[in-house]
Amino acid sequence: SAGDVGFPGFCIWTGGTTIQLGNIVLNNPGGTSRAFVNRTGVDIYCNNLTITTPNDQYITSGRILDIKGNFINNGVLNASSAGSHVRFTGSNAQAFSGTGSITATIPTLTFNNTSATGVTLNAPLGATTVNLTDGNVYTTSANLLTVYGTSPTTSLVGGGVNSFVVGPIRRTLAPGASSNYIFPVGEGTNYRSFEMIGTVTGGSGTG
């Protein structure tokens, strides 16, 4: 580690573009504005990520945060910088939970879990672009998966028999012209997507 003027914590310097870590636990109950920051040009790969208190913050700085375990956010996730990409890529069951906040909107969120159980949302989560690559995502009305992007085709990518949402999903609809929006949902092991065809709105909204 090394000191960095203006950085309220510690730095890990690397000559490469990725850092492979085990579990990351941010826990600073007595301090203020403590942060784990992805340095410029560096992606972070980890097992479990725990942001313990409201004083703790994880900042992606426009890079990849790749999580192979569980993600507990009781602090602040700042992943709003352009290029930021949060990925769930475990080979066992994963969960997202916590009572913390997310600064602005995550640009890209990917679910690529190769287990039979997939990823369970125990807290709301969303992004401008959501990729359903592999594994199901389990949601409830209180713990929604939200697609904030309005493009019918590029805001929600993937989805199918190998990756769908078990529970409700919310999409943001573009105002104006007629558009078709697919909702890749299902129940159990059954993929039963539904599509809103020729949707015309007088203003932005969600469906």
PDB file of C-alpha atoms in Angstrom:
ATOM      1  CA  SER A   1       0.000   0.000   0.000  1.00  0.00           C
ATOM      2  CA  ALA A   2       1.067   3.595  -0.440  1.00  0.00           C
ATOM      3  CA  GLY A   3      -0.167   6.994   0.644  1.00  0.00           C
ATOM      4  CA  ASP A   4      -1.984   9.159  -1.857  1.00  0.00           C
ATOM      5  CA  VAL A   5      -2.777  12.795  -1.156  1.00  0.00           C
ATOM      6  CA  GLY A   6      -6.521  13.267  -1.218  1.00  0.00           C
ATOM      7  CA  PHE A   7      -7.275   9.545  -1.038  1.00  0.00           C
ATOM      8  CA  PRO A   8      -8.973   8.668   2.283  1.00  0.00           C
ATOM      9  CA  GLY A   9      -7.770   5.111   2.728  1.00  0.00           C
ATOM     10  CA  PHE A  10      -5.088   2.968   1.106  1.00  0.00           C
ATOM     11  CA  CYS A  11      -3.944   2.322  -2.445  1.00  0.00           C
ATOM     12  CA  ILE A  12      -2.845  -0.867  -4.156  1.00  0.00           C
ATOM     13  CA  TRP A  13      -0.595  -0.080  -7.087  1.00  0.00           C
ATOM     14  CA  THR A  14      -0.175  -2.523  -9.951  1.00  0.00           C
ATOM     15  CA  GLY A  15       1.490  -2.527 -13.314  1.00  0.00           C
ATOM     16  CA  GLY A  16      -1.308  -4.615 -14.830  1.00  0.00           C
ATOM     17  CA  THR A  17      -4.916  -3.951 -15.654  1.00  0.00           C
ATOM     18  CA  THR A  18      -6.540  -6.359 -13.171  1.00  0.00           C
ATOM     19  CA  ILE A  19      -6.247  -7.217  -9.483  1.00  0.00           C
ATOM     20  CA  GLN A  20      -7.485 -10.591  -8.212  1.00  0.00           C
ATOM     21  CA  LEU A  21      -8.577 -10.384  -4.566  1.00  0.00           C
ATOM     22  CA  GLY A  22     -10.351 -12.683  -2.117  1.00  0.00           C
ATOM     23  CA  ASN A  23     -13.031 -11.176   0.121  1.00  0.00           C
ATOM     24  CA  ILE A  24     -13.208  -7.378   0.362  1.00  0.00           C
ATOM     25  CA  VAL A  25     -14.595  -5.981   3.629  1.00  0.00           C
ATOM     26  CA  LEU A  26     -14.911  -2.212   4.079  1.00  0.00           C
ATOM     27  CA  ASN A  27     -15.560  -1.450   7.757  1.00  0.00           C
ATOM     28  CA  ASN A  28     -14.779   1.948   9.201  1.00  0.00           C
ATOM     29  CA  PRO A  29     -17.425   2.727  11.835  1.00  0.00           C
ATOM     30  CA  GLY A  30     -15.361   5.452  13.492  1.00  0.00           C
ATOM     31  CA  GLY A  31     -14.228   7.355  10.407  1.00  0.00           C
ATOM     32  CA  THR A  32     -15.796   9.380   7.642  1.00  0.00           C
ATOM     33  CA  SER A  33     -15.742   9.027   3.875  1.00  0.00           C
ATOM     34  CA  ARG A  34     -13.485   5.980   3.738  1.00  0.00           C
ATOM     35  CA  ALA A  35     -13.330   4.429   0.300  1.00  0.00           C
ATOM     36  CA  PHE A  36     -11.989   1.571  -1.792  1.00  0.00           C
ATOM     37  CA  VAL A  37     -11.254   3.048  -5.209  1.00  0.00           C
ATOM     38  CA  ASN A  38     -10.546   1.244  -8.467  1.00  0.00           C
ATOM     39  CA  ARG A  39      -7.449   3.040  -9.717  1.00  0.00           C
ATOM     40  CA  THR A  40      -7.380   4.332 -13.290  1.00  0.00           C
ATOM     41  CA  GLY A  41      -7.082   1.455 -15.757  1.00  0.00           C
ATOM     42  CA  VAL A  42      -7.483  -1.312 -13.154  1.00  0.00           C
ATOM     43  CA  ASP A  43     -10.352  -3.828 -12.891  1.00  0.00           C
ATOM     44  CA  ILE A  44     -11.105  -5.574  -9.591  1.00  0.00           C
ATOM     45  CA  TYR A  45     -12.069  -9.252  -9.333  1.00  0.00           C
ATOM     46  CA  CYS A  46     -13.154 -10.494  -5.897  1.00  0.00           C
ATOM     47  CA  ASN A  47     -15.070 -13.180  -4.047  1.00  0.00           C
ATOM     48  CA  ASN A  48     -17.411 -11.593  -1.463  1.00  0.00           C
ATOM     49  CA  LEU A  49     -17.741  -7.807  -1.208  1.00  0.00           C
ATOM     50  CA  THR A  50     -19.065  -6.265   2.018  1.00  0.00           C
ATOM     51  CA  ILE A  51     -19.549  -2.517   2.456  1.00  0.00           C
ATOM     52  CA  THR A  52     -20.298  -2.505   6.173  1.00  0.00           C
ATOM     53  CA  THR A  53     -21.309   0.980   7.323  1.00  0.00           C
ATOM     54  CA  PRO A  54     -22.649   4.242   5.816  1.00  0.00           C
ATOM     55  CA  ASN A  55     -19.110   5.636   6.265  1.00  0.00           C
ATOM     56  CA  ASP A  56     -17.740   3.092   3.778  1.00  0.00           C
ATOM     57  CA  GLN A  57     -17.741   3.584   0.026  1.00  0.00           C
ATOM     58  CA  TYR A  58     -16.673   1.547  -2.994  1.00  0.00           C
ATOM     59  CA  ILE A  59     -15.846   3.638  -6.086  1.00  0.00           C
ATOM     60  CA  THR A  60     -15.482   1.852  -9.430  1.00  0.00           C
ATOM     61  CA  SER A  61     -13.951   4.833 -11.310  1.00  0.00           C
ATOM     62  CA  GLY A  62     -15.267   3.670 -14.672  1.00  0.00           C
ATOM     63  CA  ARG A  63     -13.816   0.160 -14.373  1.00  0.00           C
ATOM     64  CA  ILE A  64     -15.046  -3.413 -13.883  1.00  0.00           C
ATOM     65  CA  LEU A  65     -16.089  -4.736 -10.481  1.00  0.00           C
ATOM     66  CA  ASP A  66     -16.370  -8.506 -10.921  1.00  0.00           C
ATOM     67  CA  ILE A  67     -17.967 -10.366  -7.990  1.00  0.00           C
ATOM     68  CA  LYS A  68     -17.873 -14.139  -7.711  1.00  0.00           C
ATOM     69  CA  GLY A  69     -19.495 -14.375  -4.271  1.00  0.00           C
ATOM     70  CA  ASN A  70     -22.067 -12.335  -2.365  1.00  0.00           C
ATOM     71  CA  PHE A  71     -22.364  -8.546  -2.341  1.00  0.00           C
ATOM     72  CA  ILE A  72     -23.614  -6.861   0.857  1.00  0.00           C
ATOM     73  CA  ASN A  73     -24.001  -3.093   0.540  1.00  0.00           C
ATOM     74  CA  ASN A  74     -24.745  -1.333   3.823  1.00  0.00           C
ATOM     75  CA  GLY A  75     -22.705   1.704   2.775  1.00  0.00           C
ATOM     76  CA  VAL A  76     -22.315   3.420  -0.594  1.00  0.00           C
ATOM     77  CA  LEU A  77     -21.622   1.929  -4.020  1.00  0.00           C
ATOM     78  CA  ASN A  78     -20.418   4.659  -6.366  1.00  0.00           C
ATOM     79  CA  ALA A  79     -20.456   3.068  -9.819  1.00  0.00           C
ATOM     80  CA  SER A  80     -21.873   5.964 -11.829  1.00  0.00           C
ATOM     81  CA  SER A  81     -18.733   6.899 -13.801  1.00  0.00           C
ATOM     82  CA  ALA A  82     -18.910   6.179 -17.535  1.00  0.00           C
ATOM     83  CA  GLY A  83     -17.569   2.708 -18.282  1.00  0.00           C
ATOM     84  CA  SER A  84     -18.334   1.293 -14.826  1.00  0.00           C
ATOM     85  CA  HIS A  85     -19.452  -2.325 -15.049  1.00  0.00           C
ATOM     86  CA  VAL A  86     -20.675  -4.443 -12.132  1.00  0.00           C
ATOM     87  CA  ARG A  87     -20.667  -8.179 -12.863  1.00  0.00           C
ATOM     88  CA  PHE A  88     -21.936 -11.234 -10.974  1.00  0.00           C
ATOM     89  CA  THR A  89     -19.907 -14.131 -12.365  1.00  0.00           C
ATOM     90  CA  GLY A  90     -19.956 -16.855  -9.726  1.00  0.00           C
ATOM     91  CA  SER A  91     -20.171 -20.600 -10.192  1.00  0.00           C
ATOM     92  CA  ASN A  92     -22.217 -20.991  -6.981  1.00  0.00           C
ATOM     93  CA  ALA A  93     -25.373 -19.239  -5.743  1.00  0.00           C
ATOM     94  CA  GLN A  94     -24.908 -15.481  -5.295  1.00  0.00           C
ATOM     95  CA  ALA A  95     -26.923 -12.776  -3.546  1.00  0.00           C
ATOM     96  CA  PHE A  96     -27.081  -8.983  -3.457  1.00  0.00           C
ATOM     97  CA  SER A  97     -28.363  -7.476  -0.214  1.00  0.00           C
ATOM     98  CA  GLY A  98     -28.055  -4.578   2.210  1.00  0.00           C
ATOM     99  CA  THR A  99     -29.632  -1.287   3.197  1.00  0.00           C
ATOM    100  CA  GLY A 100     -27.005   0.976   1.631  1.00  0.00           C
ATOM    101  CA  SER A 101     -27.260   3.339  -1.326  1.00  0.00           C
ATOM    102  CA  ILE A 102     -26.074   3.422  -4.918  1.00  0.00           C
ATOM    103  CA  THR A 103     -24.827   6.746  -6.249  1.00  0.00           C
ATOM    104  CA  ALA A 104     -26.665   7.705  -9.462  1.00  0.00           C
ATOM    105  CA  THR A 105     -27.137   4.863 -11.981  1.00  0.00           C
ATOM    106  CA  ILE A 106     -24.757   1.989 -12.745  1.00  0.00           C
ATOM    107  CA  PRO A 107     -23.949   2.111 -16.491  1.00  0.00           C
ATOM    108  CA  THR A 108     -23.720  -1.663 -17.041  1.00  0.00           C
ATOM    109  CA  LEU A 109     -24.787  -4.645 -14.932  1.00  0.00           C
ATOM    110  CA  THR A 110     -24.105  -8.229 -16.006  1.00  0.00           C
ATOM    111  CA  PHE A 111     -25.390 -11.527 -14.624  1.00  0.00           C
ATOM    112  CA  ASN A 112     -23.232 -14.445 -15.756  1.00  0.00           C
ATOM    113  CA  ASN A 113     -23.667 -17.046 -13.033  1.00  0.00           C
ATOM    114  CA  THR A 114     -23.087 -20.623 -14.124  1.00  0.00           C
ATOM    115  CA  SER A 115     -24.765 -22.332 -11.148  1.00  0.00           C
ATOM    116  CA  ALA A 116     -28.255 -23.817 -11.171  1.00  0.00           C
ATOM    117  CA  THR A 117     -29.288 -21.343  -8.474  1.00  0.00           C
ATOM    118  CA  GLY A 118     -28.216 -18.042 -10.062  1.00  0.00           C
ATOM    119  CA  VAL A 119     -28.348 -14.649  -8.326  1.00  0.00           C
ATOM    120  CA  THR A 120     -30.927 -13.553  -5.739  1.00  0.00           C
ATOM    121  CA  LEU A 121     -31.700  -9.875  -5.209  1.00  0.00           C
ATOM    122  CA  ASN A 122     -32.483  -9.183  -1.556  1.00  0.00           C
ATOM    123  CA  ALA A 123     -32.299  -5.456  -2.275  1.00  0.00           C
ATOM    124  CA  PRO A 124     -33.241  -3.424  -5.376  1.00  0.00           C
ATOM    125  CA  LEU A 125     -30.644  -3.232  -8.146  1.00  0.00           C
ATOM    126  CA  GLY A 126     -30.552  -1.776 -11.649  1.00  0.00           C
ATOM    127  CA  ALA A 127     -28.483  -0.232 -14.411  1.00  0.00           C
ATOM    128  CA  THR A 128     -28.733   1.646 -17.679  1.00  0.00           C
ATOM    129  CA  THR A 129     -27.819  -1.577 -19.510  1.00  0.00           C
ATOM    130  CA  VAL A 130     -28.522  -5.025 -18.066  1.00  0.00           C
ATOM    131  CA  ASN A 131     -26.933  -8.145 -19.575  1.00  0.00           C
ATOM    132  CA  LEU A 132     -28.551 -11.513 -18.859  1.00  0.00           C
ATOM    133  CA  THR A 133     -25.783 -13.837 -19.995  1.00  0.00           C
ATOM    134  CA  ASP A 134     -26.170 -16.984 -17.877  1.00  0.00           C
ATOM    135  CA  GLY A 135     -28.060 -17.977 -14.743  1.00  0.00           C
ATOM    136  CA  ASN A 136     -31.431 -16.800 -13.451  1.00  0.00           C
ATOM    137  CA  VAL A 137     -32.024 -13.651 -11.394  1.00  0.00           C
ATOM    138  CA  TYR A 138     -34.531 -13.952  -8.537  1.00  0.00           C
ATOM    139  CA  THR A 139     -36.494 -10.822  -7.606  1.00  0.00           C
ATOM    140  CA  THR A 140     -39.532  -9.683  -5.623  1.00  0.00           C
ATOM    141  CA  SER A 141     -41.747  -6.617  -5.820  1.00  0.00           C
ATOM    142  CA  ALA A 142     -39.644  -5.050  -3.051  1.00  0.00           C
ATOM    143  CA  ASN A 143     -36.325  -6.151  -4.544  1.00  0.00           C
ATOM    144  CA  LEU A 144     -36.732  -5.266  -8.199  1.00  0.00           C
ATOM    145  CA  LEU A 145     -34.302  -5.520 -11.074  1.00  0.00           C
ATOM    146  CA  THR A 146     -34.656  -2.242 -13.016  1.00  0.00           C
ATOM    147  CA  VAL A 147     -33.471  -1.459 -16.544  1.00  0.00           C
ATOM    148  CA  TYR A 148     -33.065   2.340 -16.660  1.00  0.00           C
ATOM    149  CA  GLY A 149     -32.061   2.580 -20.317  1.00  0.00           C
ATOM    150  CA  THR A 150     -34.919   3.245 -22.740  1.00  0.00           C
ATOM    151  CA  SER A 151     -33.670   1.406 -25.829  1.00  0.00           C
ATOM    152  CA  PRO A 152     -35.942  -1.575 -26.610  1.00  0.00           C
ATOM    153  CA  THR A 153     -33.011  -3.624 -27.960  1.00  0.00           C
ATOM    154  CA  THR A 154     -29.745  -2.497 -26.329  1.00  0.00           C
ATOM    155  CA  SER A 155     -30.788  -1.645 -22.748  1.00  0.00           C
ATOM    156  CA  LEU A 156     -31.621  -5.263 -21.964  1.00  0.00           C
ATOM    157  CA  VAL A 157     -29.293  -7.738 -23.669  1.00  0.00           C
ATOM    158  CA  GLY A 158     -29.590 -11.514 -23.622  1.00  0.00           C
ATOM    159  CA  GLY A 159     -32.216 -13.433 -21.742  1.00  0.00           C
ATOM    160  CA  GLY A 160     -33.591 -16.830 -22.716  1.00  0.00           C
ATOM    161  CA  VAL A 161     -33.865 -20.377 -21.424  1.00  0.00           C
ATOM    162  CA  ASN A 162     -30.422 -20.128 -19.781  1.00  0.00           C
ATOM    163  CA  SER A 163     -30.903 -16.725 -18.160  1.00  0.00           C
ATOM    164  CA  PHE A 164     -34.172 -15.085 -17.175  1.00  0.00           C
ATOM    165  CA  VAL A 165     -35.786 -13.219 -14.291  1.00  0.00           C
ATOM    166  CA  VAL A 166     -37.814 -15.235 -11.801  1.00  0.00           C
ATOM    167  CA  GLY A 167     -40.028 -12.494 -10.407  1.00  0.00           C
ATOM    168  CA  PRO A 168     -40.806  -8.946 -11.506  1.00  0.00           C
ATOM    169  CA  ILE A 169     -38.532  -6.795 -13.671  1.00  0.00           C
ATOM    170  CA  ARG A 170     -39.005  -3.099 -14.432  1.00  0.00           C
ATOM    171  CA  ARG A 171     -38.111  -1.493 -17.759  1.00  0.00           C
ATOM    172  CA  THR A 172     -37.998   2.209 -18.616  1.00  0.00           C
ATOM    173  CA  LEU A 173     -40.001   3.047 -21.726  1.00  0.00           C
ATOM    174  CA  ALA A 174     -38.931   5.652 -24.253  1.00  0.00           C
ATOM    175  CA  PRO A 175     -41.393   8.448 -25.045  1.00  0.00           C
ATOM    176  CA  GLY A 176     -42.899   8.779 -28.483  1.00  0.00           C
ATOM    177  CA  ALA A 177     -42.522   6.247 -31.291  1.00  0.00           C
ATOM    178  CA  SER A 178     -43.962   2.744 -31.277  1.00  0.00           C
ATOM    179  CA  SER A 179     -41.551   0.238 -29.699  1.00  0.00           C
ATOM    180  CA  ASN A 180     -41.490  -3.418 -28.700  1.00  0.00           C
ATOM    181  CA  TYR A 181     -40.164  -4.311 -25.238  1.00  0.00           C
ATOM    182  CA  ILE A 182     -39.305  -7.876 -24.209  1.00  0.00           C
ATOM    183  CA  PHE A 183     -39.519  -8.956 -20.558  1.00  0.00           C
ATOM    184  CA  PRO A 184     -37.417 -12.154 -20.166  1.00  0.00           C
ATOM    185  CA  VAL A 185     -39.234 -13.713 -17.238  1.00  0.00           C
ATOM    186  CA  GLY A 186     -40.140 -17.208 -16.155  1.00  0.00           C
ATOM    187  CA  GLU A 187     -40.988 -19.433 -13.229  1.00  0.00           C
ATOM    188  CA  GLY A 188     -38.971 -22.329 -11.889  1.00  0.00           C
ATOM    189  CA  THR A 189     -37.108 -23.762 -14.860  1.00  0.00           C
ATOM    190  CA  ASN A 190     -39.685 -22.516 -17.373  1.00  0.00           C
ATOM    191  CA  TYR A 191     -38.821 -19.518 -19.539  1.00  0.00           C
ATOM    192  CA  ARG A 192     -42.014 -17.589 -20.301  1.00  0.00           C
ATOM    193  CA  SER A 193     -41.028 -14.199 -21.710  1.00  0.00           C
ATOM    194  CA  PHE A 194     -43.588 -11.608 -22.590  1.00  0.00           C
ATOM    195  CA  GLU A 195     -43.442  -8.738 -25.027  1.00  0.00           C
ATOM    196  CA  MET A 196     -45.127  -5.347 -25.150  1.00  0.00           C
ATOM    197  CA  ILE A 197     -45.695  -4.707 -28.874  1.00  0.00           C
ATOM    198  CA  GLY A 198     -46.221  -1.303 -30.435  1.00  0.00           C
ATOM    199  CA  THR A 199     -45.872   0.539 -27.144  1.00  0.00           C
ATOM    200  CA  VAL A 200     -46.436   4.296 -27.517  1.00  0.00           C
ATOM    201  CA  THR A 201     -46.038   6.636 -24.580  1.00  0.00           C
ATOM    202  CA  GLY A 202     -46.708  10.331 -24.186  1.00  0.00           C
ATOM    203  CA  GLY A 203     -43.762  10.651 -21.806  1.00  0.00           C
ATOM    204  CA  SER A 204     -41.116   8.523 -20.182  1.00  0.00           C
ATOM    205  CA  GLY A 205     -42.340   5.791 -17.876  1.00  0.00           C
ATOM    206  CA  THR A 206     -41.747   2.286 -16.573  1.00  0.00           C
ATOM    207  CA  GLY A 207     -43.364  -1.021 -17.274  1.00  0.00           C
TER     208      GLY A 207
END
